[in-house]
Short mmCIF file of N, CA and C in Angstrom, two decimals:
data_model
loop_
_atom_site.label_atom_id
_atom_site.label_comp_id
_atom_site.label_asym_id
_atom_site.label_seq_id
_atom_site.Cartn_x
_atom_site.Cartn_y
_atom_site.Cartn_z
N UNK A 972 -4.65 14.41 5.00
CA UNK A 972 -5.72 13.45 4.94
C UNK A 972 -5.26 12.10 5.50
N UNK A 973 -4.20 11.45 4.99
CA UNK A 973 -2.97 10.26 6.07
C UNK A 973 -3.45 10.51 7.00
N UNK A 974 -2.88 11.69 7.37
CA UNK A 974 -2.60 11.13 9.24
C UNK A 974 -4.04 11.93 9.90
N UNK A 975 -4.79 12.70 9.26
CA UNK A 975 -6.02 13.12 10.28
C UNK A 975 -7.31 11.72 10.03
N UNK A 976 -7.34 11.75 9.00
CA UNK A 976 -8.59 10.63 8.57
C UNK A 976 -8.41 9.39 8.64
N UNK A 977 -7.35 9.21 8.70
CA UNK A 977 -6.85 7.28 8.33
C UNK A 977 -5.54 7.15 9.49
N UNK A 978 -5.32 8.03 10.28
CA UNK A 978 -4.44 7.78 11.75
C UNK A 978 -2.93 7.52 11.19
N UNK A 979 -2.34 7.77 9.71
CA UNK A 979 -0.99 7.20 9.46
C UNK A 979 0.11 8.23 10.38
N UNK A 980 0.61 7.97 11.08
CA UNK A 980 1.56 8.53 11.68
C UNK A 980 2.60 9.68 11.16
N UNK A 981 2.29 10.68 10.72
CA UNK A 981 3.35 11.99 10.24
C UNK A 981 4.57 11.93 10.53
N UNK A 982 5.12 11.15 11.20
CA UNK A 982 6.29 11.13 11.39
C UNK A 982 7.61 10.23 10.81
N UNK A 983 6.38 9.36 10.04
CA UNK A 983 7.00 7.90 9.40
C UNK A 983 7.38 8.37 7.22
N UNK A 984 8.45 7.86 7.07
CA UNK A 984 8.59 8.28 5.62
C UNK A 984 7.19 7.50 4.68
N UNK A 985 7.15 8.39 4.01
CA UNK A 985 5.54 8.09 3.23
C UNK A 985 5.81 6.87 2.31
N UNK A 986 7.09 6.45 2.13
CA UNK A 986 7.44 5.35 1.04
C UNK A 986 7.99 4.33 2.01
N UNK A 987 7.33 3.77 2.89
CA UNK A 987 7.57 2.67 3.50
C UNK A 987 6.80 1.80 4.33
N UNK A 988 7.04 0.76 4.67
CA UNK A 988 6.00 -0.29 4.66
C UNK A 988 5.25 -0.12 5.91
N UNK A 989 5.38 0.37 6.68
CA UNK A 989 4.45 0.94 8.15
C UNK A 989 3.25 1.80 7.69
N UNK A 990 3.81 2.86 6.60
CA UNK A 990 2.98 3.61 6.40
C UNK A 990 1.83 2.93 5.68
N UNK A 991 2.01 1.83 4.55
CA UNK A 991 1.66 0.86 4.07
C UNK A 991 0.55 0.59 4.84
N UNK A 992 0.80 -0.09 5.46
CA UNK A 992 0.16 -0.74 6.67
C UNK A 992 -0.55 0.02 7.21
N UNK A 993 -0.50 0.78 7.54
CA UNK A 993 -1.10 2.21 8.46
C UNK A 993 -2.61 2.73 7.41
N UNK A 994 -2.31 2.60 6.31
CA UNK A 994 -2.79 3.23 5.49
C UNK A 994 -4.01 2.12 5.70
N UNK A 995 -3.61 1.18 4.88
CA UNK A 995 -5.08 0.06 5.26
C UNK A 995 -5.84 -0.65 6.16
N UNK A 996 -5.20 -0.25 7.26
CA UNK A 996 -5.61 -0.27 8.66
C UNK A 996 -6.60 0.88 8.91
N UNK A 997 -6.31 1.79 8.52
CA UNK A 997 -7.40 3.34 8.68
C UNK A 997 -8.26 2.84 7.58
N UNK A 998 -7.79 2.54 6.39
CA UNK A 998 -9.25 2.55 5.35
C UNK A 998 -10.24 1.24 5.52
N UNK A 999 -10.02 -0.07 5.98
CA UNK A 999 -10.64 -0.61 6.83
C UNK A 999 -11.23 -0.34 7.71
N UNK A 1000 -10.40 0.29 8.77
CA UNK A 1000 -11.70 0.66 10.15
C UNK A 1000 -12.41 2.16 9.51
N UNK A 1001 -11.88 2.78 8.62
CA UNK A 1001 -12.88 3.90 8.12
C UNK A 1001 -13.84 3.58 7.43
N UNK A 1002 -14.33 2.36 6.53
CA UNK A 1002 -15.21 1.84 5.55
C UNK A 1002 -16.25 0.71 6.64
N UNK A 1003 -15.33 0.44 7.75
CA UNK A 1003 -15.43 -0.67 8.22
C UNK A 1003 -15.57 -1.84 7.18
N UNK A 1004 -14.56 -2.16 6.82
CA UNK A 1004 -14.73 -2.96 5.65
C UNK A 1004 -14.05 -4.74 6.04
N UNK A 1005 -14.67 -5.52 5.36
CA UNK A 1005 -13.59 -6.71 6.30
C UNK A 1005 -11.99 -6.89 5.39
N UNK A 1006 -11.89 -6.04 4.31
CA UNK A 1006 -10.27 -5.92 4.29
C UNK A 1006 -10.00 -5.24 3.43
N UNK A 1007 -8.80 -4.66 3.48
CA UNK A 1007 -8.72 -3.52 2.90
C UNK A 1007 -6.55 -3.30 2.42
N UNK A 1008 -6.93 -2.75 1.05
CA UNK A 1008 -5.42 -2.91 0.60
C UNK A 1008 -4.75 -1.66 0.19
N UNK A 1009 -3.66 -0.76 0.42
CA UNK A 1009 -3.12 0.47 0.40
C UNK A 1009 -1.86 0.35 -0.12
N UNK A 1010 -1.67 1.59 -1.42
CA UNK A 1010 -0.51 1.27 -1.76
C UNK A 1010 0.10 2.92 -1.40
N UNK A 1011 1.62 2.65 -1.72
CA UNK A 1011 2.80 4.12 -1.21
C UNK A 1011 3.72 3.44 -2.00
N UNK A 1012 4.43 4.90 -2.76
CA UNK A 1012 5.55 4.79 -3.76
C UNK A 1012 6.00 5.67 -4.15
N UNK A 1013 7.30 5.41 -5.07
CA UNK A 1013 7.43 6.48 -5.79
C UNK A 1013 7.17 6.18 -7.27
N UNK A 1014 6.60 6.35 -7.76
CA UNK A 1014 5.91 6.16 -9.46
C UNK A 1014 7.27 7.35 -10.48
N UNK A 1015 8.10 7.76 -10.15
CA UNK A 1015 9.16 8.06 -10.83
C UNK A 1015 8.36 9.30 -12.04
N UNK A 1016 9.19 10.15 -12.36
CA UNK A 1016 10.62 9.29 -13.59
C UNK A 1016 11.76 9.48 -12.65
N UNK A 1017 11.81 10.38 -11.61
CA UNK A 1017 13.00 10.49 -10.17
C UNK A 1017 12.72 9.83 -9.46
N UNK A 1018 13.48 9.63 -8.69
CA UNK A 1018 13.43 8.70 -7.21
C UNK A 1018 12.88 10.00 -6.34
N UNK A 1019 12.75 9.68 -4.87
CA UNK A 1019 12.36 10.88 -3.99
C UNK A 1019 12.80 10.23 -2.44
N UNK A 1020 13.72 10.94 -2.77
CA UNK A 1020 13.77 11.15 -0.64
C UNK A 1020 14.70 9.74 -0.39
N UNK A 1021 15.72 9.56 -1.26
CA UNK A 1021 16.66 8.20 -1.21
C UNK A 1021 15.35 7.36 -1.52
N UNK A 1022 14.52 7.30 -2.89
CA UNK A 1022 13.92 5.88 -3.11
C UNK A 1022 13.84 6.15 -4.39
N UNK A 1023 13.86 4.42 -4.93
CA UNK A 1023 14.09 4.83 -6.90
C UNK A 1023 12.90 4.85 -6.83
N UNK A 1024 12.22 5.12 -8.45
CA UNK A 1024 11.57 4.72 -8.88
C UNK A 1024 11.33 3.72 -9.40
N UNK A 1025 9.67 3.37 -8.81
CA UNK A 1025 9.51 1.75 -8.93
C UNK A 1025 9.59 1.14 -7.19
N UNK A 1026 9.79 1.82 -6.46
CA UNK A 1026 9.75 1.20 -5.01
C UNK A 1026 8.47 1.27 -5.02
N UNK A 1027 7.31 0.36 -4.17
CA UNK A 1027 6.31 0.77 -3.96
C UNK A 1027 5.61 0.06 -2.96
N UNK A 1028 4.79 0.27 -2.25
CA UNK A 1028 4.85 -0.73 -0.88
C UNK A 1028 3.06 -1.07 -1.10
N UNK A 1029 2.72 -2.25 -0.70
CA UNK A 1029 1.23 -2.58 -0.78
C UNK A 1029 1.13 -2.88 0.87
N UNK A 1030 -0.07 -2.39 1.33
CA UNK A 1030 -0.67 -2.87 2.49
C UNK A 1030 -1.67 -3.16 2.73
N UNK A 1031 -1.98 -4.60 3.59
CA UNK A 1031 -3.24 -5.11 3.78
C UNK A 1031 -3.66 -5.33 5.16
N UNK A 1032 -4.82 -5.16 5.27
CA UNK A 1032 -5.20 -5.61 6.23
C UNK A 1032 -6.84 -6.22 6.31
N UNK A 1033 -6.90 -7.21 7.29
CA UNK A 1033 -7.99 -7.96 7.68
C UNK A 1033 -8.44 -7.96 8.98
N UNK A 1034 -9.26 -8.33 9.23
CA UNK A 1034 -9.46 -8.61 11.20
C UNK A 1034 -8.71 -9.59 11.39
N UNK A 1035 -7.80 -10.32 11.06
CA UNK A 1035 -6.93 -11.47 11.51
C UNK A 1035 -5.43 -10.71 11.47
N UNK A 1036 -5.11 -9.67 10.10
CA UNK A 1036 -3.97 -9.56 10.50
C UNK A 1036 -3.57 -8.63 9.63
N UNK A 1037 -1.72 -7.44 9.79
CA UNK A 1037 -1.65 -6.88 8.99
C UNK A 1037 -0.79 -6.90 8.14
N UNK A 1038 -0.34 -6.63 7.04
CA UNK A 1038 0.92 -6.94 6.11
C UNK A 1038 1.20 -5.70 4.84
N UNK A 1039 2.22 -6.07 4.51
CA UNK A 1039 3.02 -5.61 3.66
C UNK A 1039 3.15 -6.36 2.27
N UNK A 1040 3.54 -5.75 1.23
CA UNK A 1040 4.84 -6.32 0.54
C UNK A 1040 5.20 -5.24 -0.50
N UNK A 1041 6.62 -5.77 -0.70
CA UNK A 1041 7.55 -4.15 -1.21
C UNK A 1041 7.47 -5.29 -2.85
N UNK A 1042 6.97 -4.00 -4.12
CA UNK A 1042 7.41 -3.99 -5.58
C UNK A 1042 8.95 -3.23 -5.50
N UNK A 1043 9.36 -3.82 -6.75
CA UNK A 1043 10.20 -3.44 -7.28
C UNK A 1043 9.83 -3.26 -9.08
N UNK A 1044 9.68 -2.03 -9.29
CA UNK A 1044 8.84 -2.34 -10.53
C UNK A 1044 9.62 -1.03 -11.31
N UNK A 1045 9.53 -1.50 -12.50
CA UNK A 1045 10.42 -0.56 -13.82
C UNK A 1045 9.66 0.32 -14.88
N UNK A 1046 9.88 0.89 -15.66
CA UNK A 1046 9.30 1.54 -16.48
C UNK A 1046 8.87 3.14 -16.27
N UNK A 1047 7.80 4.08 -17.45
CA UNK A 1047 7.46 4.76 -17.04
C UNK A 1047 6.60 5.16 -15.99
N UNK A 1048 6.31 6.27 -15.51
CA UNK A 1048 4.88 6.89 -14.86
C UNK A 1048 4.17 5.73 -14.89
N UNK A 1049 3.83 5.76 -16.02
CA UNK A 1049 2.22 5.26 -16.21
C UNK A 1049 2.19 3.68 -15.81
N UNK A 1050 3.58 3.17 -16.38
CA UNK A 1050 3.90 1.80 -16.60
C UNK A 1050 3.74 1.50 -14.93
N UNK A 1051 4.42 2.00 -14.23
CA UNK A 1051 4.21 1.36 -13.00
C UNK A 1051 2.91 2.32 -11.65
N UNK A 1052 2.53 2.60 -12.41
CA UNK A 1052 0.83 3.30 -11.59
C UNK A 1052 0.38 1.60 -12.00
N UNK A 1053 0.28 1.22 -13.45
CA UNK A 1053 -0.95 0.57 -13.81
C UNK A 1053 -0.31 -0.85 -13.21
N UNK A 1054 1.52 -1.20 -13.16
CA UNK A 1054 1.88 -2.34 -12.56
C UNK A 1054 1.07 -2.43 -11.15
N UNK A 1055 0.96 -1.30 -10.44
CA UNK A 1055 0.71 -1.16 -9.07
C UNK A 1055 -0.68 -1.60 -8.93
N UNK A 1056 -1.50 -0.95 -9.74
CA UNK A 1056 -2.50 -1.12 -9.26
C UNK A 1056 -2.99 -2.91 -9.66
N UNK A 1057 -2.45 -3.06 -10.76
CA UNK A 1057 -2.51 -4.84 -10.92
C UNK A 1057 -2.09 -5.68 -10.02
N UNK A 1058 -1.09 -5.65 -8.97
CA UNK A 1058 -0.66 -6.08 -8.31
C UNK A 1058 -1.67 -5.42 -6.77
N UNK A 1059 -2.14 -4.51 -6.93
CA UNK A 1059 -3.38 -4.31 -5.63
C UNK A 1059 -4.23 -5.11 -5.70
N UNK A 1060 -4.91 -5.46 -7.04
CA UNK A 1060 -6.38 -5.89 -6.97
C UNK A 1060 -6.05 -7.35 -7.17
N UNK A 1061 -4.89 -8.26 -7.48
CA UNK A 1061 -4.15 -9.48 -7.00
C UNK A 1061 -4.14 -9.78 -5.79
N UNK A 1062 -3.77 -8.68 -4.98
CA UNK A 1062 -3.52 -8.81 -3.67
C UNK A 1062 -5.03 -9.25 -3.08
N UNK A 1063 -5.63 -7.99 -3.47
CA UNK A 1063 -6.90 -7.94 -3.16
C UNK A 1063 -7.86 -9.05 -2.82
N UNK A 1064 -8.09 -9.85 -4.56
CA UNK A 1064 -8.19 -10.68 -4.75
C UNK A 1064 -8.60 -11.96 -3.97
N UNK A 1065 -6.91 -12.56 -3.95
CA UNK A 1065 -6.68 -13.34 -3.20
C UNK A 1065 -6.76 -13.26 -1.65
N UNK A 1066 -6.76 -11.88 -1.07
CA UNK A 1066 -6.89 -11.69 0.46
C UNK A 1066 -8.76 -12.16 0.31
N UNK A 1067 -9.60 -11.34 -0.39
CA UNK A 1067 -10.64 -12.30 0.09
C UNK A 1067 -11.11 -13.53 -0.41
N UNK A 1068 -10.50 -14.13 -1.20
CA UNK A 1068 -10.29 -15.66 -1.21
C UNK A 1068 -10.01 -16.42 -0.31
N UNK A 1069 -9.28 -16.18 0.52
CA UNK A 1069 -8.49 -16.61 1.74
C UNK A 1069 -9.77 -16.00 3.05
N UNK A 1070 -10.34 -14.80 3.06
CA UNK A 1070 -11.28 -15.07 4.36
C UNK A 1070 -12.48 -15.26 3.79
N UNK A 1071 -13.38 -15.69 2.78
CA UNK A 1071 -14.19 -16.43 2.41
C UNK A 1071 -14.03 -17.81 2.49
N UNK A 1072 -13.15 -18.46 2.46
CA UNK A 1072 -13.07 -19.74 2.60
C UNK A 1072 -12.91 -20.41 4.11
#
């Protein structure tokens, strides 16, 4: 679904910040939405593929521009799904704060 529907590149590790990026770049131009935020991780209780748990990458994008930023976040499963997603809709947030104004 990545890489046929939303264009993320199959070739790129799924826990890193391109893919990030990639990700909300497709769900933007797929919603056509004016911005759009994607997260990739590993939510643990193992690490996967050389990454701990708690790595987790957010990606945004707007018609002005695209970005990243890497968590470092602790706890269980659950503890860092729900860190993640608090830190999406922050992101979120504030990204359309910034193109509303």
């Amino acid at each position: 679904m990545k890489n046929e529907v939303l264009g993320v590149d199959e070739h790129l590790d799924p826990c890193s910040p391109e893919v990030a990026r990639q990700l909300a770049v497709g769900v933007r131009g797929l919603l056509r939405a004016d911005l759009a935020v994607a997260t990739t991780g590993v939510g643990g209780p193992k690490g996967d593929d050389g990454h701990p748990p708690g790595e987790v990458y957010l990606g945004w994008a707007t018609a002005d521009a695209v970005g990243h930023r890497r968590l470092e976040l602790e706890g269980e499963p659950h503890e860092i799904l729900a860190a993640t997603v608090d830190a999406a809709v922050e992101l979120l947030t504030s990204l359309a704060r910034e193109i509303s104004a």
